[in-house]
Amino acid sequence: MSSRLVVVSNRVADPRKTAAGGLAVALADVLKNTGGMWFGWSGKIVEGGAPGEGELRTQQAGPVKLATVDLSREDHDAYYLGYSNGVLWPVFHYRLDLADFDTGYIAGYRRVNQLFARKLQALLKPDDIVWVHDYHLIPLAAELRALGCNHRIGFFLHIPLPPPLMLAAIPGHDWLIRALFAYDLVGFQSNADFGHFARYVESEAHAVPVDEGRWRAFGRTVQAGAFPIGLDVEEFTLLTHAPEAREMHERMKREYSRRRLLVGVDRLDYSKGLPQRLRAFRELLTKFPESRSTATLVQIASPSREDVDAYTDILHELESLCGSINGNFGDLDWMPVRYIHRTVARARLPGLYRASRVGLVTPLRDGMNLVAKEYLVAQNPEDPGVLVLSRFAGAAEQLREALLVNPYDVEGTAAAIQLALAMPLEERRERHELLMRALRQHDVHWWCDGFLAALGKTMAEEKGTPWLRL
Ligand code: GDG
């Protein structure tokens, strides 16, 4: 491709360093290969800074130019904490009960998108292809178009899109969806999410279907589709065989030689179903006495968004559940749950996954979930562990040979964990082989190439199409 790729996301990371977090890892993998520019917030908050203003800095990181903008405290609190993580994140994860529809947030959300549009437009070259990521930046293309930008612009939503009536609970939902029509291509993680978009635009926005996955409304035409994100399988395999992961694997095997390990690795977030997972584990210990004093759950819950209230609540709930399980079931030489509220170095994760007989990935709702894929890649194909996966993770559409569970059903999940612990070697191998085939075929390069090829194929809108300001 001769055009330069410009990736835009809330946070940027140096692709030469290892990042924590699904989106950052995937985008770093993409940009390492294509080169280009990565634009976003610097992570810096300027106390007392003027709203809608922020200093732009650029720096070269290998083949990638990093361009970042600072945010004033007022903008950060309204755009990031308020609208993105206090409204869009909960509603898009089907948690209307946790949404804080404070009317002040949306102005900050727009202000930051306008700021980004202004700063970004000044850096764009005529043939650039712009790829915008995630819910923080839904109106970015509309703001760019309002400044006269005619570039090819794609959008990928990393989190789920809820059904139309749930989306409609957001004051100004029509404004948000209308903003998506400023993109040439809109990508979702799963067919389920794409289906919700299709139903929304036809029923709420009265968009006219013009072709497969293509609609016309608000004076523009948008193409949409499902592009499930994948893993850099090769890179994660290398990481699995690198010294740090091997050492971790050996240590865990030594330490837990008489136990069977279950592992969970998640950002501490209410969408990840952590309390439900712990209750299912407690149910396992209650219902299947043979698992007592053998099954040990290692749960990494890496700190995340601690300045959003709902996150402190889940932290307390988890601590109390772990305490009561360890108190009621533990013994002098056995602690059923090892709960670690810290970020573990990425290089060590594959060792932990590989030492674990069961991988527990049981979100209540998740766009994709890359931990499920990492767990599978890290397994020893000769003696692989079993993935217990929530049917409500986008990954469940692809990973049909995992043990799929309903995380709200504590008894059912406990029974699936028991099945995983007892699964004969031959069945474990068969399932793992089929799952690995799917992961290799649909890796991060397939995802990126597929999205960019589809974006390249979208028909350019006529130059000068009037774009009404939002
Ligand atoms: C969003 C969507 C979608 C976790 N704890 C530690 C750590 N991690 C890493 C994992 C994995 C990543 O973070 C988590 O990715 P997920 O995909 O599971 O979830 P989100 O962060 O919510 O990501 C999600 C994703 O975007 C990509 O599109 O799949 O649905 O919600 O890579 O390994 N990494 C390290 N230490 C930890 O303690 N180093």
XYZ file of C-alpha atoms and ligand atoms in Angstrom:
509
model
C 0.000 0.000 0.000
C 1.514 3.347 -0.974
C -0.698 5.532 1.229
C 0.438 6.213 4.763
C -1.625 4.609 7.536
C -2.701 6.997 10.272
C -4.082 5.258 13.342
C -6.023 7.287 15.872
C -6.931 6.013 19.323
C -7.418 7.529 22.754
C -4.035 6.308 23.990
C -0.926 5.670 21.958
C 1.971 3.443 22.911
C 5.519 3.113 21.671
C 5.291 0.017 19.415
C 8.897 -0.879 20.306
C 7.883 -1.445 23.917
C 5.398 -4.027 25.224
C 2.007 -2.600 26.069
C -0.667 -3.854 28.477
C -4.256 -3.764 27.216
C -5.936 -5.357 24.235
C -6.187 -2.380 21.916
C -2.662 -1.061 22.481
C -1.127 -4.488 21.901
C -3.060 -5.056 18.667
C -2.358 -1.598 17.235
C 1.329 -1.762 18.105
C 1.468 -5.068 16.187
C -0.216 -3.475 13.180
C 1.932 -0.345 13.065
C 5.205 -2.220 13.598
C 4.541 -3.811 10.215
C 3.011 -0.984 8.225
C 4.772 2.067 9.710
C 2.824 5.337 9.627
C 1.491 7.662 12.283
C -0.266 6.991 15.593
C -2.240 9.909 16.976
C -3.964 10.256 20.358
C -3.948 11.645 23.877
C -0.523 11.878 25.525
C -1.842 10.631 28.873
C -0.917 14.020 30.356
C -3.533 16.100 32.180
C -2.881 19.831 32.418
C -4.310 21.174 35.686
C -6.001 24.506 35.008
C -5.479 24.132 31.238
C -7.974 25.794 28.885
C -10.808 23.459 27.758
C -10.544 22.510 24.094
C -6.825 23.279 23.995
C -3.789 21.036 24.311
C -0.184 20.976 23.230
C 0.717 18.688 20.320
C 3.993 16.745 20.413
C 5.472 14.442 17.818
C 8.251 11.920 18.124
C 9.642 9.209 15.855
C 9.492 5.669 17.303
C 11.140 3.371 14.757
C 8.912 3.311 11.666
C 6.058 5.028 13.502
C 5.543 8.715 14.132
C 3.787 9.246 17.461
C 1.679 12.399 17.683
C 0.076 13.176 21.018
C -2.037 15.939 22.509
C -2.327 16.886 26.180
C -5.757 17.383 27.755
C -6.906 19.960 30.260
C -8.297 18.574 33.520
C -11.812 19.733 32.580
C -11.674 18.020 29.177
C -10.170 14.837 30.579
C -12.823 14.512 33.275
C -15.756 15.114 30.910
C -14.469 13.309 27.808
C -12.580 10.377 29.333
C -13.997 9.717 32.806
C -17.436 11.172 32.120
C -18.754 10.410 28.668
C -16.431 7.638 27.464
C -16.153 5.598 30.646
C -19.202 6.771 32.589
C -21.744 6.566 29.720
C -20.520 4.730 26.620
C -18.536 1.941 28.300
C -21.367 0.813 30.643
C -24.177 1.158 28.095
C -22.225 -0.568 25.327
C -21.607 -3.399 27.844
C -25.363 -3.579 28.553
C -25.034 -1.920 31.992
C -27.594 0.879 31.880
C -27.697 0.706 35.682
C -24.105 1.952 35.887
C -24.401 4.789 33.360
C -24.114 8.347 34.611
C -26.029 10.434 32.104
C -24.730 13.755 33.429
C -25.552 16.228 30.719
C -22.275 18.096 31.106
C -20.141 15.235 29.809
C -21.200 15.278 26.195
C -19.921 18.821 25.632
C -16.463 17.754 26.830
C -16.598 14.663 24.623
C -17.324 16.822 21.573
C -14.723 19.406 22.574
C -11.960 16.814 22.714
C -13.025 15.250 19.420
C -12.945 18.734 17.865
C -9.516 19.382 19.378
C -8.200 16.075 18.011
C -9.715 16.807 14.593
C -7.996 20.220 14.423
C -4.595 18.906 15.518
C -4.800 15.821 13.342
C -5.922 17.601 10.212
C -2.815 19.789 10.323
C -0.647 16.647 10.192
C -2.466 14.791 7.405
C -0.967 14.292 3.953
C -3.306 14.108 0.943
C -3.145 10.320 0.446
C -3.268 9.260 4.078
C -5.713 6.569 5.126
C -7.112 7.274 8.557
C -8.179 4.463 10.894
C -9.965 5.618 14.045
C -10.376 3.266 17.010
C -12.979 2.878 19.678
C -15.765 4.549 21.552
C -13.808 7.595 22.723
C -13.648 8.893 19.166
C -16.981 8.127 17.504
C -17.526 11.736 16.282
C -13.941 12.274 15.089
C -14.637 11.733 11.381
C -17.645 14.059 11.492
C -15.461 16.762 13.042
C -12.754 16.151 10.432
C -15.332 16.327 7.605
C -16.633 19.587 9.067
C -13.094 20.964 8.635
C -13.173 19.915 4.972
C -11.309 16.622 5.266
C -12.020 14.267 2.352
C -9.712 11.443 3.360
C -10.715 7.814 3.411
C -11.614 7.232 7.094
C -12.455 3.951 8.795
C -13.690 3.261 12.317
C -13.340 0.131 14.422
C -15.321 -0.413 17.607
C -13.377 -2.626 20.031
C -16.244 -2.992 22.492
C -19.710 -4.466 21.858
C -22.562 -2.527 20.292
C -25.771 -3.191 22.280
C -29.189 -3.881 20.729
C -31.058 -0.827 19.354
C -33.389 -0.284 22.285
C -30.519 -0.289 24.744
C -28.529 2.099 22.580
C -31.604 4.296 22.426
C -31.375 4.830 26.199
C -28.410 7.169 25.668
C -29.599 10.757 25.434
C -28.305 11.840 22.024
C -27.923 8.297 20.680
C -29.146 9.462 17.260
C -26.319 11.996 17.202
C -23.763 9.289 17.928
C -24.966 6.918 15.234
C -25.313 9.721 12.740
C -21.653 10.518 13.431
C -20.756 7.006 12.267
C -22.057 7.912 8.813
C -19.108 10.303 8.425
C -16.859 7.231 8.122
C -16.409 5.263 4.928
C -16.216 1.961 6.790
C -17.395 0.993 10.272
C -16.112 -2.303 11.705
C -17.412 -4.369 14.600
C -15.941 -7.298 16.512
C -18.744 -9.789 15.938
C -21.707 -10.606 13.764
C -23.911 -9.961 16.780
C -22.654 -6.356 17.060
C -22.924 -5.815 13.326
C -26.502 -7.148 13.482
C -27.365 -4.608 16.192
C -25.983 -1.803 14.037
C -27.972 -3.003 11.020
C -31.176 -3.130 13.054
C -30.532 0.264 14.604
C -29.855 2.126 11.368
C -32.889 0.646 9.680
C -35.361 1.006 12.554
C -34.185 4.177 14.314
C -32.335 6.104 11.602
C -34.511 4.952 8.671
C -31.358 4.365 6.640
C -31.858 2.890 3.179
C -29.965 -0.328 2.425
C -28.046 0.089 -0.840
C -25.945 -3.069 -0.881
C -24.669 -5.849 1.404
C -23.721 -4.106 4.678
C -24.127 -0.700 3.071
C -26.636 2.001 4.033
C -27.480 5.533 3.003
C -28.657 8.140 5.509
C -27.921 11.762 6.473
C -26.659 12.473 2.947
C -23.866 9.879 3.169
C -23.313 6.197 2.550
C -21.563 3.958 5.033
C -20.213 0.440 4.676
C -20.215 -1.745 7.797
C -19.104 -5.257 8.677
C -17.735 -7.658 11.283
C -13.930 -7.818 11.518
C -13.060 -9.944 14.558
C -9.704 -8.861 15.953
C -6.976 -11.529 16.166
C -3.711 -12.088 17.944
C -0.184 -11.918 16.590
C 0.074 -15.685 16.998
C 3.694 -15.865 15.896
C 4.789 -13.140 18.273
C 2.918 -14.679 21.210
C 4.403 -18.101 20.430
C 7.882 -16.573 20.550
C 7.026 -14.906 23.838
C 5.864 -18.280 25.193
C 9.255 -19.845 24.446
C 11.346 -16.911 25.642
C 13.341 -17.306 28.901
C 11.083 -15.161 31.103
C 7.929 -17.137 30.241
C 9.757 -20.477 30.569
C 11.048 -19.507 33.964
C 7.573 -18.471 35.081
C 6.150 -21.748 33.782
C 8.723 -23.825 35.659
C 8.229 -21.852 38.847
C 4.468 -22.277 38.767
C 4.782 -25.987 38.013
C 7.196 -26.412 40.924
C 5.171 -24.369 43.340
C 1.888 -26.047 42.467
C 3.159 -29.559 41.739
C 0.312 -31.136 43.753
C -2.358 -28.773 42.479
C -4.260 -28.085 39.322
C -4.160 -24.456 38.379
C -6.982 -22.374 36.988
C -6.080 -18.950 35.677
C -7.896 -15.689 35.044
C -6.183 -12.564 33.678
C -8.306 -9.460 33.356
C -8.297 -5.746 33.745
C -10.302 -5.145 36.890
C -13.545 -4.220 35.169
C -17.188 -4.994 35.925
C -17.669 -6.289 32.371
C -15.241 -9.149 32.996
C -17.587 -11.100 35.306
C -15.056 -11.523 38.110
C -17.476 -11.880 41.065
C -19.550 -14.391 39.080
C -16.355 -16.324 38.281
C -15.390 -16.473 41.952
C -18.877 -17.643 42.871
C -18.612 -20.381 40.235
C -15.267 -21.407 41.723
C -16.824 -21.496 45.196
C -19.625 -23.643 43.775
C -17.008 -26.006 42.305
C -15.393 -26.426 45.716
C -18.792 -27.011 47.316
C -20.268 -29.392 44.747
C -17.174 -31.343 43.783
C -15.280 -32.155 46.996
C -12.507 -33.842 44.997
C -11.424 -30.368 43.837
C -10.875 -29.248 47.437
C -7.220 -28.935 48.323
C -6.246 -29.487 44.665
C -7.802 -26.766 42.503
C -6.142 -23.374 42.872
C -7.378 -20.282 41.081
C -4.795 -17.637 40.222
C -6.685 -14.468 39.378
C -4.746 -11.474 38.075
C -6.900 -8.350 38.143
C -4.775 -5.539 36.790
C -5.713 -2.065 38.048
C -7.829 -0.083 35.610
C -9.730 3.249 35.643
C -9.599 3.508 39.408
C -10.939 7.044 39.301
C -14.353 5.812 38.044
C -16.659 4.973 41.021
C -18.054 1.679 39.692
C -14.503 0.315 39.669
C -13.966 0.818 43.397
C -17.205 -1.048 44.109
C -16.092 -4.097 42.137
C -12.691 -4.005 43.831
C -14.300 -4.263 47.261
C -16.702 -6.992 46.174
C -13.822 -9.079 44.834
C -11.662 -8.670 47.901
C -14.503 -9.773 50.131
C -15.336 -12.822 47.949
C -11.700 -13.965 47.821
C -11.375 -13.518 51.582
C -14.479 -15.562 52.299
C -13.522 -18.399 49.909
C -10.024 -18.633 51.365
C -11.392 -18.406 54.907
C -14.060 -21.069 54.417
C -12.226 -23.569 52.214
C -8.507 -22.912 52.707
C -6.181 -24.977 54.841
C -2.741 -24.483 56.366
C -1.123 -25.729 53.177
C -3.698 -24.637 50.594
C -5.055 -21.267 49.590
C -7.845 -21.803 47.003
C -7.631 -18.317 45.450
C -4.482 -16.328 44.748
C -5.845 -12.907 43.931
C -3.327 -10.441 42.551
C -4.407 -6.850 42.109
C -1.349 -5.818 40.128
C -0.158 -5.741 36.543
C 2.044 -8.716 35.707
C 4.824 -8.232 33.137
C 3.609 -9.306 29.693
C 6.664 -11.509 29.182
C 5.579 -13.670 32.138
C 1.927 -14.145 31.165
C 2.459 -17.034 28.696
C 4.263 -19.009 31.423
C 1.319 -18.569 33.754
C -1.176 -19.547 31.033
C 0.854 -22.641 30.103
C 1.071 -23.852 33.680
C -2.715 -23.687 34.054
C -4.984 -26.607 33.292
C -7.984 -24.321 32.883
C -8.211 -20.813 31.421
C -11.217 -18.934 32.794
C -12.462 -16.206 30.474
C -15.984 -15.462 31.624
C -16.918 -11.841 30.887
C -20.555 -10.787 31.173
C -20.006 -8.949 27.902
C -16.844 -8.373 25.889
C -16.160 -7.048 22.396
C -13.704 -9.852 21.648
C -11.384 -10.811 24.556
C -7.775 -11.382 23.640
C -6.902 -13.216 26.859
C -8.880 -16.215 25.558
C -6.683 -16.263 22.460
C -3.445 -15.724 24.382
C -4.292 -18.609 26.722
C -4.715 -21.000 23.780
C -1.536 -19.934 21.989
C 0.532 -20.410 25.167
C -0.557 -24.045 25.670
C 1.645 -27.062 25.097
C -0.099 -28.767 22.127
C 0.883 -32.185 23.524
C -0.793 -31.525 26.857
C -2.986 -28.474 26.479
C -5.260 -26.876 29.051
C -8.947 -26.194 28.468
C -10.526 -22.826 27.798
C -13.784 -22.091 29.620
C -15.245 -19.177 27.698
C -18.277 -16.968 28.188
C -20.756 -17.161 25.348
C -21.077 -13.379 25.725
C -17.495 -12.649 24.639
C -17.118 -11.805 20.940
C -14.463 -14.543 20.847
C -17.190 -17.167 21.355
C -18.344 -16.670 17.755
C -14.976 -18.004 16.578
C -13.856 -20.329 19.382
C -16.627 -22.899 19.215
C -14.484 -25.752 20.590
C -13.933 -24.009 23.908
C -16.295 -24.943 26.739
C -18.860 -22.190 26.317
C -20.671 -21.040 29.443
C -23.272 -18.563 30.599
C -21.348 -16.652 33.302
C -24.583 -15.654 35.080
C -25.290 -19.350 35.626
C -22.985 -20.090 38.537
C -23.881 -23.797 38.740
C -23.502 -24.323 35.000
C -20.120 -22.587 34.990
C -18.933 -24.697 37.947
C -20.004 -27.848 36.086
C -18.058 -26.703 32.987
C -14.942 -26.073 35.100
C -15.278 -29.565 36.536
C -15.603 -30.944 33.005
C -12.479 -29.040 31.984
C -10.515 -30.386 34.957
C -11.555 -33.945 34.147
C -11.209 -33.769 30.362
C -9.155 -36.645 28.909
C -5.920 -35.794 27.107
C -7.156 -36.840 23.674
C -10.172 -34.554 23.791
C -8.056 -31.675 25.076
C -5.665 -32.119 22.178
C -8.420 -32.312 19.577
C -10.136 -29.196 20.815
C -6.870 -27.295 21.088
C -5.819 -28.194 17.580
C -9.103 -26.984 16.087
C -8.984 -23.782 18.114
C -5.390 -23.082 17.070
C -6.338 -23.551 13.440
C -8.956 -20.804 13.819
C -6.503 -18.511 15.617
C -3.784 -18.916 12.986
C -6.201 -18.327 10.143
C -7.735 -15.260 11.771
C -4.745 -13.556 13.342
C -4.044 -9.850 13.799
C -2.628 -9.504 10.277
C -5.766 -11.042 8.780
C -7.825 -8.572 10.813
C -5.790 -5.538 9.793
C -5.438 -6.504 6.135
C -9.128 -7.372 5.923
C -10.220 -4.057 7.401
C -7.864 -1.945 5.301
C -8.753 -3.827 2.113
C -12.462 -3.259 2.795
C -11.761 0.419 3.520
C -9.835 0.708 0.270
C -12.786 -0.752 -1.623
C -15.370 1.665 -0.262
C -16.482 4.076 -2.909
C -15.168 7.540 -2.255
C -17.944 9.993 -1.541
C -18.282 12.748 -4.092
C -15.839 15.512 -3.213
C -17.452 18.429 -1.509
C -20.438 16.460 -0.168
C -21.962 18.938 2.226
C -21.431 17.602 5.716
C -23.788 19.126 8.198
C -22.097 19.996 11.442
C -23.193 17.727 14.262
C -10.717 -4.136 24.590
C -12.095 -4.850 24.522
C -11.103 -6.465 22.896
C -4.431 -7.996 31.239
N -3.893 -8.006 32.472
C -2.576 -7.836 32.309
C -2.310 -7.704 30.952
N -3.465 -7.808 30.309
C -3.567 -7.796 28.855
C -3.969 -9.146 28.316
C -4.586 -8.766 26.983
C -5.173 -7.396 27.291
O -4.543 -6.890 28.442
C -6.647 -7.463 27.602
O -7.319 -7.537 26.392
P -8.831 -7.964 26.299
O -9.135 -8.176 24.877
O -9.045 -9.186 27.120
O -9.687 -6.815 26.978
P -9.733 -5.163 27.007
O -8.528 -4.576 27.619
O -11.022 -4.856 27.694
O -9.772 -4.730 25.481
C -11.899 -6.332 24.196
C -9.851 -5.624 22.923
O -10.126 -4.262 23.262
C -9.138 -5.638 21.574
O -9.995 -5.271 20.543
O -10.745 -7.827 22.731
O -13.146 -6.964 24.052
O -12.788 -4.710 25.761
O -3.611 -8.623 25.997
O -2.853 -9.984 28.234
N -1.087 -7.515 30.445
C -0.054 -7.463 31.319
N -0.248 -7.570 32.664
C -1.481 -7.770 33.211
O -1.613 -7.873 34.426
N 1.172 -7.273 30.854
